[in-house]
């Protein structure tokens, strides 16, 4: 039997518009999603929560299904906590669900895989209504070539060529489980799932595939770029505004 005032490990499912935030992780001189959520938890429960996030997102990156967890002694029932927190959160951050999880659950280390969506708009003139929500790439893209360019990334590889400097990862080997692109008019949606990602890995992979789409990188060169592990050989780091953390998968 669950005692309501016992310490619970609570997992939250969040959705947020990252345009106004300097990423997820708390920083000294910038407003972040973690800090904003922490303030809301304090306002609702009176607790200074230590929040564990599933991923460090960059400034301007969005989330459809971000997972975090924290320990709480609040008497507010788990199922009512999302609505309570939403009253204290700005309207660009929403708590969708709350679930009590095992005491040793860690939203980052327990993740089996993560899925990101990346949105590109390829018209010559940008759409002001899409500002902050898609990456404007003002060139004609070859959809067929980009479809084929996603395939070499699938599998287990050393993705050093697709990592920005400043990462402290022990290993640069990752497994990309799925990667595909869809198209509607000038809108391109990329979806990529991996067991984990390196720093800016998604944005650099997208930048590389976009370069294939305009002929700046040849399709047959992708495998060699992966194998050479040289960041200088891959494409640009596509902007943060097109990136969405879509979902996180766990074993439970």
PDB file of C-alpha atoms in Angstrom:
ATOM      1  CA  UNK A   1       0.000   0.000   0.000  1.00  0.00           C
ATOM      2  CA  UNK A   2       1.333   3.427  -0.987  1.00  0.00           C
ATOM      3  CA  UNK A   3       1.383   5.949   1.835  1.00  0.00           C
ATOM      4  CA  UNK A   4       0.716   9.381   0.353  1.00  0.00           C
ATOM      5  CA  UNK A   5       3.166  11.257   2.528  1.00  0.00           C
ATOM      6  CA  UNK A   6       6.032   8.787   1.977  1.00  0.00           C
ATOM      7  CA  UNK A   7       8.974   9.844  -0.157  1.00  0.00           C
ATOM      8  CA  UNK A   8       8.186   8.949  -3.752  1.00  0.00           C
ATOM      9  CA  UNK A   9      10.347   8.880  -6.846  1.00  0.00           C
ATOM     10  CA  UNK A  10       8.172  10.633  -9.410  1.00  0.00           C
ATOM     11  CA  UNK A  11       8.674  10.630 -13.166  1.00  0.00           C
ATOM     12  CA  UNK A  12       7.217  13.511 -15.172  1.00  0.00           C
ATOM     13  CA  UNK A  13       6.461  13.581 -18.876  1.00  0.00           C
ATOM     14  CA  UNK A  14       6.922  17.105 -20.215  1.00  0.00           C
ATOM     15  CA  UNK A  15       6.331  18.988 -23.426  1.00  0.00           C
ATOM     16  CA  UNK A  16       7.967  22.368 -23.926  1.00  0.00           C
ATOM     17  CA  UNK A  17       8.655  25.091 -26.428  1.00  0.00           C
ATOM     18  CA  UNK A  18      12.359  25.694 -25.958  1.00  0.00           C
ATOM     19  CA  UNK A  19      12.528  29.011 -27.830  1.00  0.00           C
ATOM     20  CA  UNK A  20      12.872  31.156 -24.711  1.00  0.00           C
ATOM     21  CA  UNK A  21      15.072  28.773 -22.747  1.00  0.00           C
ATOM     22  CA  UNK A  22      18.795  28.151 -22.651  1.00  0.00           C
ATOM     23  CA  UNK A  23      18.282  24.415 -22.798  1.00  0.00           C
ATOM     24  CA  UNK A  24      17.233  21.987 -20.067  1.00  0.00           C
ATOM     25  CA  UNK A  25      20.094  22.109 -17.568  1.00  0.00           C
ATOM     26  CA  UNK A  26      20.221  24.766 -14.872  1.00  0.00           C
ATOM     27  CA  UNK A  27      22.741  27.551 -15.509  1.00  0.00           C
ATOM     28  CA  UNK A  28      23.933  30.495 -13.456  1.00  0.00           C
ATOM     29  CA  UNK A  29      23.130  33.328 -15.846  1.00  0.00           C
ATOM     30  CA  UNK A  30      20.382  31.971 -18.100  1.00  0.00           C
ATOM     31  CA  UNK A  31      16.780  30.784 -17.777  1.00  0.00           C
ATOM     32  CA  UNK A  32      16.429  27.042 -18.347  1.00  0.00           C
ATOM     33  CA  UNK A  33      13.608  24.503 -18.372  1.00  0.00           C
ATOM     34  CA  UNK A  34      15.003  22.687 -15.315  1.00  0.00           C
ATOM     35  CA  UNK A  35      15.120  25.863 -13.252  1.00  0.00           C
ATOM     36  CA  UNK A  36      11.606  26.856 -14.303  1.00  0.00           C
ATOM     37  CA  UNK A  37      10.230  23.418 -13.412  1.00  0.00           C
ATOM     38  CA  UNK A  38      12.115  23.434 -10.109  1.00  0.00           C
ATOM     39  CA  UNK A  39      10.521  26.764  -9.212  1.00  0.00           C
ATOM     40  CA  UNK A  40       7.077  25.374 -10.018  1.00  0.00           C
ATOM     41  CA  UNK A  41       7.658  22.275  -7.875  1.00  0.00           C
ATOM     42  CA  UNK A  42       8.732  24.492  -4.986  1.00  0.00           C
ATOM     43  CA  UNK A  43       5.670  26.695  -5.385  1.00  0.00           C
ATOM     44  CA  UNK A  44       3.283  23.736  -5.399  1.00  0.00           C
ATOM     45  CA  UNK A  45       4.952  21.391  -2.886  1.00  0.00           C
ATOM     46  CA  UNK A  46       7.269  23.623  -0.862  1.00  0.00           C
ATOM     47  CA  UNK A  47      10.148  21.274  -1.693  1.00  0.00           C
ATOM     48  CA  UNK A  48      13.535  22.084  -3.224  1.00  0.00           C
ATOM     49  CA  UNK A  49      13.554  19.184  -5.654  1.00  0.00           C
ATOM     50  CA  UNK A  50      16.700  17.730  -7.176  1.00  0.00           C
ATOM     51  CA  UNK A  51      15.503  16.993 -10.714  1.00  0.00           C
ATOM     52  CA  UNK A  52      17.150  14.418 -12.985  1.00  0.00           C
ATOM     53  CA  UNK A  53      16.593  15.044 -16.699  1.00  0.00           C
ATOM     54  CA  UNK A  54      16.723  12.423 -19.435  1.00  0.00           C
ATOM     55  CA  UNK A  55      18.838  14.627 -21.698  1.00  0.00           C
ATOM     56  CA  UNK A  56      20.682  17.924 -21.885  1.00  0.00           C
ATOM     57  CA  UNK A  57      18.946  19.887 -24.608  1.00  0.00           C
ATOM     58  CA  UNK A  58      20.539  22.912 -26.252  1.00  0.00           C
ATOM     59  CA  UNK A  59      19.109  26.423 -26.228  1.00  0.00           C
ATOM     60  CA  UNK A  60      16.099  26.637 -28.526  1.00  0.00           C
ATOM     61  CA  UNK A  61      15.483  22.872 -28.691  1.00  0.00           C
ATOM     62  CA  UNK A  62      11.916  21.665 -28.096  1.00  0.00           C
ATOM     63  CA  UNK A  63      10.396  18.532 -26.553  1.00  0.00           C
ATOM     64  CA  UNK A  64       7.262  16.538 -27.211  1.00  0.00           C
ATOM     65  CA  UNK A  65       7.993  13.868 -24.604  1.00  0.00           C
ATOM     66  CA  UNK A  66      10.788  14.827 -22.214  1.00  0.00           C
ATOM     67  CA  UNK A  67      11.168  12.620 -19.109  1.00  0.00           C
ATOM     68  CA  UNK A  68      12.566  13.717 -15.761  1.00  0.00           C
ATOM     69  CA  UNK A  69      12.284  12.440 -12.205  1.00  0.00           C
ATOM     70  CA  UNK A  70      12.623  13.728  -8.656  1.00  0.00           C
ATOM     71  CA  UNK A  71      12.055  12.577  -5.089  1.00  0.00           C
ATOM     72  CA  UNK A  72       9.103  14.140  -3.291  1.00  0.00           C
ATOM     73  CA  UNK A  73       7.277  13.929   0.014  1.00  0.00           C
ATOM     74  CA  UNK A  74       4.253  15.859  -1.243  1.00  0.00           C
ATOM     75  CA  UNK A  75       0.774  14.771  -0.208  1.00  0.00           C
ATOM     76  CA  UNK A  76      -0.626  15.715  -3.616  1.00  0.00           C
ATOM     77  CA  UNK A  77      -1.777  12.500  -5.344  1.00  0.00           C
ATOM     78  CA  UNK A  78       0.436  11.489  -8.256  1.00  0.00           C
ATOM     79  CA  UNK A  79      -2.338  11.707 -10.829  1.00  0.00           C
ATOM     80  CA  UNK A  80      -3.196  15.273  -9.792  1.00  0.00           C
ATOM     81  CA  UNK A  81       0.344  16.614  -9.754  1.00  0.00           C
ATOM     82  CA  UNK A  82       0.507  17.502 -13.488  1.00  0.00           C
ATOM     83  CA  UNK A  83      -2.482  19.842 -13.271  1.00  0.00           C
ATOM     84  CA  UNK A  84      -1.146  21.380 -10.076  1.00  0.00           C
ATOM     85  CA  UNK A  85       2.300  21.991 -11.574  1.00  0.00           C
ATOM     86  CA  UNK A  86       0.813  23.456 -14.754  1.00  0.00           C
ATOM     87  CA  UNK A  87      -0.814  26.213 -12.712  1.00  0.00           C
ATOM     88  CA  UNK A  88       2.680  27.312 -11.653  1.00  0.00           C
ATOM     89  CA  UNK A  89       4.406  26.823 -15.010  1.00  0.00           C
ATOM     90  CA  UNK A  90       4.525  29.275 -17.937  1.00  0.00           C
ATOM     91  CA  UNK A  91       2.349  28.208 -20.844  1.00  0.00           C
ATOM     92  CA  UNK A  92       5.339  27.130 -22.952  1.00  0.00           C
ATOM     93  CA  UNK A  93       6.050  24.239 -20.551  1.00  0.00           C
ATOM     94  CA  UNK A  94       3.459  21.592 -19.750  1.00  0.00           C
ATOM     95  CA  UNK A  95       3.477  18.532 -17.510  1.00  0.00           C
ATOM     96  CA  UNK A  96       1.562  15.834 -19.382  1.00  0.00           C
ATOM     97  CA  UNK A  97       1.794  12.895 -16.979  1.00  0.00           C
ATOM     98  CA  UNK A  98       3.218  11.888 -13.629  1.00  0.00           C
ATOM     99  CA  UNK A  99       4.005   8.366 -12.486  1.00  0.00           C
ATOM    100  CA  UNK A 100       5.509   6.867  -9.371  1.00  0.00           C
ATOM    101  CA  UNK A 101       8.574   4.857 -10.360  1.00  0.00           C
ATOM    102  CA  UNK A 102      11.064   2.589  -8.604  1.00  0.00           C
ATOM    103  CA  UNK A 103      13.370   4.305  -6.125  1.00  0.00           C
ATOM    104  CA  UNK A 104      16.403   3.532  -8.299  1.00  0.00           C
ATOM    105  CA  UNK A 105      14.818   4.823 -11.531  1.00  0.00           C
ATOM    106  CA  UNK A 106      17.046   7.391 -13.242  1.00  0.00           C
ATOM    107  CA  UNK A 107      15.484   9.124 -16.232  1.00  0.00           C
ATOM    108  CA  UNK A 108      18.811   9.366 -18.077  1.00  0.00           C
ATOM    109  CA  UNK A 109      20.682   6.185 -17.183  1.00  0.00           C
ATOM    110  CA  UNK A 110      17.620   3.927 -17.379  1.00  0.00           C
ATOM    111  CA  UNK A 111      16.705   5.085 -20.890  1.00  0.00           C
ATOM    112  CA  UNK A 112      16.898   2.331 -23.512  1.00  0.00           C
ATOM    113  CA  UNK A 113      16.568   4.655 -26.504  1.00  0.00           C
ATOM    114  CA  UNK A 114      15.595   8.189 -27.498  1.00  0.00           C
ATOM    115  CA  UNK A 115      13.809   9.424 -30.585  1.00  0.00           C
ATOM    116  CA  UNK A 116      14.301  12.883 -32.060  1.00  0.00           C
ATOM    117  CA  UNK A 117      12.339  14.615 -34.792  1.00  0.00           C
ATOM    118  CA  UNK A 118      13.996  17.292 -36.900  1.00  0.00           C
ATOM    119  CA  UNK A 119      11.945  19.694 -39.051  1.00  0.00           C
ATOM    120  CA  UNK A 120      13.302  21.501 -42.107  1.00  0.00           C
ATOM    121  CA  UNK A 121      11.648  24.094 -44.352  1.00  0.00           C
ATOM    122  CA  UNK A 122      13.421  24.442 -47.685  1.00  0.00           C
ATOM    123  CA  UNK A 123      11.737  27.380 -49.434  1.00  0.00           C
ATOM    124  CA  UNK A 124      13.940  30.251 -50.641  1.00  0.00           C
ATOM    125  CA  UNK A 125      11.964  32.656 -48.430  1.00  0.00           C
ATOM    126  CA  UNK A 126      11.440  31.790 -44.788  1.00  0.00           C
ATOM    127  CA  UNK A 127       7.965  31.500 -43.302  1.00  0.00           C
ATOM    128  CA  UNK A 128       7.623  33.909 -40.346  1.00  0.00           C
ATOM    129  CA  UNK A 129       4.927  31.712 -38.811  1.00  0.00           C
ATOM    130  CA  UNK A 130       7.429  28.857 -38.573  1.00  0.00           C
ATOM    131  CA  UNK A 131      10.169  30.911 -36.943  1.00  0.00           C
ATOM    132  CA  UNK A 132      11.686  29.118 -33.940  1.00  0.00           C
ATOM    133  CA  UNK A 133       9.962  25.829 -34.854  1.00  0.00           C
ATOM    134  CA  UNK A 134      11.647  24.643 -38.065  1.00  0.00           C
ATOM    135  CA  UNK A 135      15.126  24.998 -39.546  1.00  0.00           C
ATOM    136  CA  UNK A 136      15.035  27.207 -42.623  1.00  0.00           C
ATOM    137  CA  UNK A 137      17.346  25.787 -45.298  1.00  0.00           C
ATOM    138  CA  UNK A 138      16.822  27.953 -48.418  1.00  0.00           C
ATOM    139  CA  UNK A 139      17.924  25.454 -51.070  1.00  0.00           C
ATOM    140  CA  UNK A 140      16.196  22.912 -53.279  1.00  0.00           C
ATOM    141  CA  UNK A 141      16.673  19.471 -51.753  1.00  0.00           C
ATOM    142  CA  UNK A 142      16.851  16.112 -53.522  1.00  0.00           C
ATOM    143  CA  UNK A 143      14.472  14.002 -51.458  1.00  0.00           C
ATOM    144  CA  UNK A 144      15.468  10.677 -53.044  1.00  0.00           C
ATOM    145  CA  UNK A 145      19.145  11.212 -52.266  1.00  0.00           C
ATOM    146  CA  UNK A 146      18.384  12.208 -48.679  1.00  0.00           C
ATOM    147  CA  UNK A 147      16.246   9.088 -48.225  1.00  0.00           C
ATOM    148  CA  UNK A 148      19.203   6.943 -49.292  1.00  0.00           C
ATOM    149  CA  UNK A 149      21.628   9.018 -47.211  1.00  0.00           C
ATOM    150  CA  UNK A 150      19.863   8.058 -43.978  1.00  0.00           C
ATOM    151  CA  UNK A 151      20.561   4.337 -44.446  1.00  0.00           C
ATOM    152  CA  UNK A 152      24.354   4.212 -43.758  1.00  0.00           C
ATOM    153  CA  UNK A 153      23.801   5.789 -40.346  1.00  0.00           C
ATOM    154  CA  UNK A 154      21.667   2.882 -39.143  1.00  0.00           C
ATOM    155  CA  UNK A 155      23.614   0.388 -37.043  1.00  0.00           C
ATOM    156  CA  UNK A 156      26.435   0.556 -34.503  1.00  0.00           C
ATOM    157  CA  UNK A 157      29.188   2.998 -35.453  1.00  0.00           C
ATOM    158  CA  UNK A 158      31.749   5.340 -33.981  1.00  0.00           C
ATOM    159  CA  UNK A 159      30.030   8.691 -34.526  1.00  0.00           C
ATOM    160  CA  UNK A 160      33.043  10.915 -33.755  1.00  0.00           C
ATOM    161  CA  UNK A 161      32.560  12.719 -37.086  1.00  0.00           C
ATOM    162  CA  UNK A 162      29.137  13.838 -35.879  1.00  0.00           C
ATOM    163  CA  UNK A 163      30.007  15.244 -32.463  1.00  0.00           C
ATOM    164  CA  UNK A 164      30.793  18.831 -31.510  1.00  0.00           C
ATOM    165  CA  UNK A 165      33.889  19.533 -29.454  1.00  0.00           C
ATOM    166  CA  UNK A 166      33.443  19.889 -25.715  1.00  0.00           C
ATOM    167  CA  UNK A 167      31.887  16.485 -25.122  1.00  0.00           C
ATOM    168  CA  UNK A 168      33.149  14.387 -22.217  1.00  0.00           C
ATOM    169  CA  UNK A 169      31.752  11.041 -23.429  1.00  0.00           C
ATOM    170  CA  UNK A 170      33.733   7.935 -22.475  1.00  0.00           C
ATOM    171  CA  UNK A 171      32.896   6.265 -25.793  1.00  0.00           C
ATOM    172  CA  UNK A 172      31.732   7.704 -29.115  1.00  0.00           C
ATOM    173  CA  UNK A 173      30.149   4.443 -30.285  1.00  0.00           C
ATOM    174  CA  UNK A 174      26.368   4.593 -30.585  1.00  0.00           C
ATOM    175  CA  UNK A 175      23.659   2.444 -32.154  1.00  0.00           C
ATOM    176  CA  UNK A 176      21.220   4.173 -34.486  1.00  0.00           C
ATOM    177  CA  UNK A 177      18.131   1.967 -34.479  1.00  0.00           C
ATOM    178  CA  UNK A 178      16.085   3.812 -37.093  1.00  0.00           C
ATOM    179  CA  UNK A 179      16.490   6.894 -39.282  1.00  0.00           C
ATOM    180  CA  UNK A 180      14.143   8.077 -42.005  1.00  0.00           C
ATOM    181  CA  UNK A 181      12.825  11.215 -43.684  1.00  0.00           C
ATOM    182  CA  UNK A 182       9.381  12.182 -44.974  1.00  0.00           C
ATOM    183  CA  UNK A 183       8.351  15.069 -47.210  1.00  0.00           C
ATOM    184  CA  UNK A 184       5.308  17.266 -47.720  1.00  0.00           C
ATOM    185  CA  UNK A 185       5.800  20.104 -50.199  1.00  0.00           C
ATOM    186  CA  UNK A 186       8.803  22.070 -48.874  1.00  0.00           C
ATOM    187  CA  UNK A 187       8.606  20.511 -45.413  1.00  0.00           C
ATOM    188  CA  UNK A 188      10.997  17.692 -44.525  1.00  0.00           C
ATOM    189  CA  UNK A 189      10.643  15.701 -41.293  1.00  0.00           C
ATOM    190  CA  UNK A 190      13.539  13.552 -40.134  1.00  0.00           C
ATOM    191  CA  UNK A 191      13.083  10.988 -37.357  1.00  0.00           C
ATOM    192  CA  UNK A 192      16.045   9.271 -35.722  1.00  0.00           C
ATOM    193  CA  UNK A 193      16.168   6.754 -32.875  1.00  0.00           C
ATOM    194  CA  UNK A 194      19.333   5.622 -31.099  1.00  0.00           C
ATOM    195  CA  UNK A 195      20.358   4.012 -27.839  1.00  0.00           C
ATOM    196  CA  UNK A 196      22.058   7.325 -26.977  1.00  0.00           C
ATOM    197  CA  UNK A 197      23.381  10.427 -28.707  1.00  0.00           C
ATOM    198  CA  UNK A 198      26.610  12.414 -28.654  1.00  0.00           C
ATOM    199  CA  UNK A 199      26.767  16.187 -28.232  1.00  0.00           C
ATOM    200  CA  UNK A 200      25.017  17.751 -31.272  1.00  0.00           C
ATOM    201  CA  UNK A 201      25.002  14.359 -33.015  1.00  0.00           C
ATOM    202  CA  UNK A 202      21.485  14.716 -34.424  1.00  0.00           C
ATOM    203  CA  UNK A 203      22.042  18.240 -35.695  1.00  0.00           C
ATOM    204  CA  UNK A 204      25.329  17.333 -37.415  1.00  0.00           C
ATOM    205  CA  UNK A 205      23.845  14.192 -38.992  1.00  0.00           C
ATOM    206  CA  UNK A 206      20.947  16.282 -40.312  1.00  0.00           C
ATOM    207  CA  UNK A 207      23.374  18.905 -41.618  1.00  0.00           C
ATOM    208  CA  UNK A 208      25.292  16.157 -43.407  1.00  0.00           C
ATOM    209  CA  UNK A 209      22.162  14.686 -45.016  1.00  0.00           C
ATOM    210  CA  UNK A 210      21.080  18.182 -46.087  1.00  0.00           C
ATOM    211  CA  UNK A 211      24.461  18.595 -47.787  1.00  0.00           C
ATOM    212  CA  UNK A 212      23.757  15.364 -49.663  1.00  0.00           C
ATOM    213  CA  UNK A 213      20.403  16.864 -50.639  1.00  0.00           C
ATOM    214  CA  UNK A 214      22.109  19.825 -52.345  1.00  0.00           C
ATOM    215  CA  UNK A 215      25.020  17.849 -53.766  1.00  0.00           C
ATOM    216  CA  UNK A 216      27.687  19.321 -51.504  1.00  0.00           C
ATOM    217  CA  UNK A 217      28.411  15.855 -50.086  1.00  0.00           C
ATOM    218  CA  UNK A 218      28.104  12.810 -52.321  1.00  0.00           C
ATOM    219  CA  UNK A 219      25.873   9.936 -51.301  1.00  0.00           C
ATOM    220  CA  UNK A 220      28.663   7.390 -51.718  1.00  0.00           C
ATOM    221  CA  UNK A 221      30.882   9.353 -49.314  1.00  0.00           C
ATOM    222  CA  UNK A 222      28.673   8.892 -46.239  1.00  0.00           C
ATOM    223  CA  UNK A 223      30.147   5.547 -45.189  1.00  0.00           C
ATOM    224  CA  UNK A 224      33.670   6.922 -45.545  1.00  0.00           C
ATOM    225  CA  UNK A 225      32.802  10.006 -43.471  1.00  0.00           C
ATOM    226  CA  UNK A 226      31.471   7.757 -40.709  1.00  0.00           C
ATOM    227  CA  UNK A 227      34.583   5.561 -40.871  1.00  0.00           C
ATOM    228  CA  UNK A 228      37.107   8.424 -40.889  1.00  0.00           C
ATOM    229  CA  UNK A 229      35.747   9.886 -37.611  1.00  0.00           C
ATOM    230  CA  UNK A 230      36.755  13.376 -38.743  1.00  0.00           C
ATOM    231  CA  UNK A 231      34.303  16.165 -37.869  1.00  0.00           C
ATOM    232  CA  UNK A 232      35.730  18.314 -40.675  1.00  0.00           C
ATOM    233  CA  UNK A 233      34.399  15.862 -43.263  1.00  0.00           C
ATOM    234  CA  UNK A 234      30.755  15.947 -42.155  1.00  0.00           C
ATOM    235  CA  UNK A 235      28.190  18.676 -42.764  1.00  0.00           C
ATOM    236  CA  UNK A 236      27.042  21.730 -40.872  1.00  0.00           C
ATOM    237  CA  UNK A 237      25.475  21.700 -37.423  1.00  0.00           C
ATOM    238  CA  UNK A 238      21.832  22.369 -38.288  1.00  0.00           C
ATOM    239  CA  UNK A 239      20.079  24.909 -36.078  1.00  0.00           C
ATOM    240  CA  UNK A 240      18.478  24.017 -32.733  1.00  0.00           C
ATOM    241  CA  UNK A 241      15.038  25.360 -33.653  1.00  0.00           C
ATOM    242  CA  UNK A 242      14.207  22.342 -35.836  1.00  0.00           C
ATOM    243  CA  UNK A 243      15.018  19.766 -33.150  1.00  0.00           C
ATOM    244  CA  UNK A 244      12.399  18.043 -30.964  1.00  0.00           C
ATOM    245  CA  UNK A 245      12.982  15.334 -28.393  1.00  0.00           C
ATOM    246  CA  UNK A 246      10.042  13.146 -29.375  1.00  0.00           C
ATOM    247  CA  UNK A 247      10.112  10.251 -26.920  1.00  0.00           C
ATOM    248  CA  UNK A 248      12.236   8.239 -24.510  1.00  0.00           C
ATOM    249  CA  UNK A 249      11.898   4.481 -24.181  1.00  0.00           C
ATOM    250  CA  UNK A 250      12.373   2.510 -20.948  1.00  0.00           C
ATOM    251  CA  UNK A 251      12.209  -1.194 -20.172  1.00  0.00           C
ATOM    252  CA  UNK A 252       9.432  -0.861 -17.647  1.00  0.00           C
TER     253      UNK A 252
END
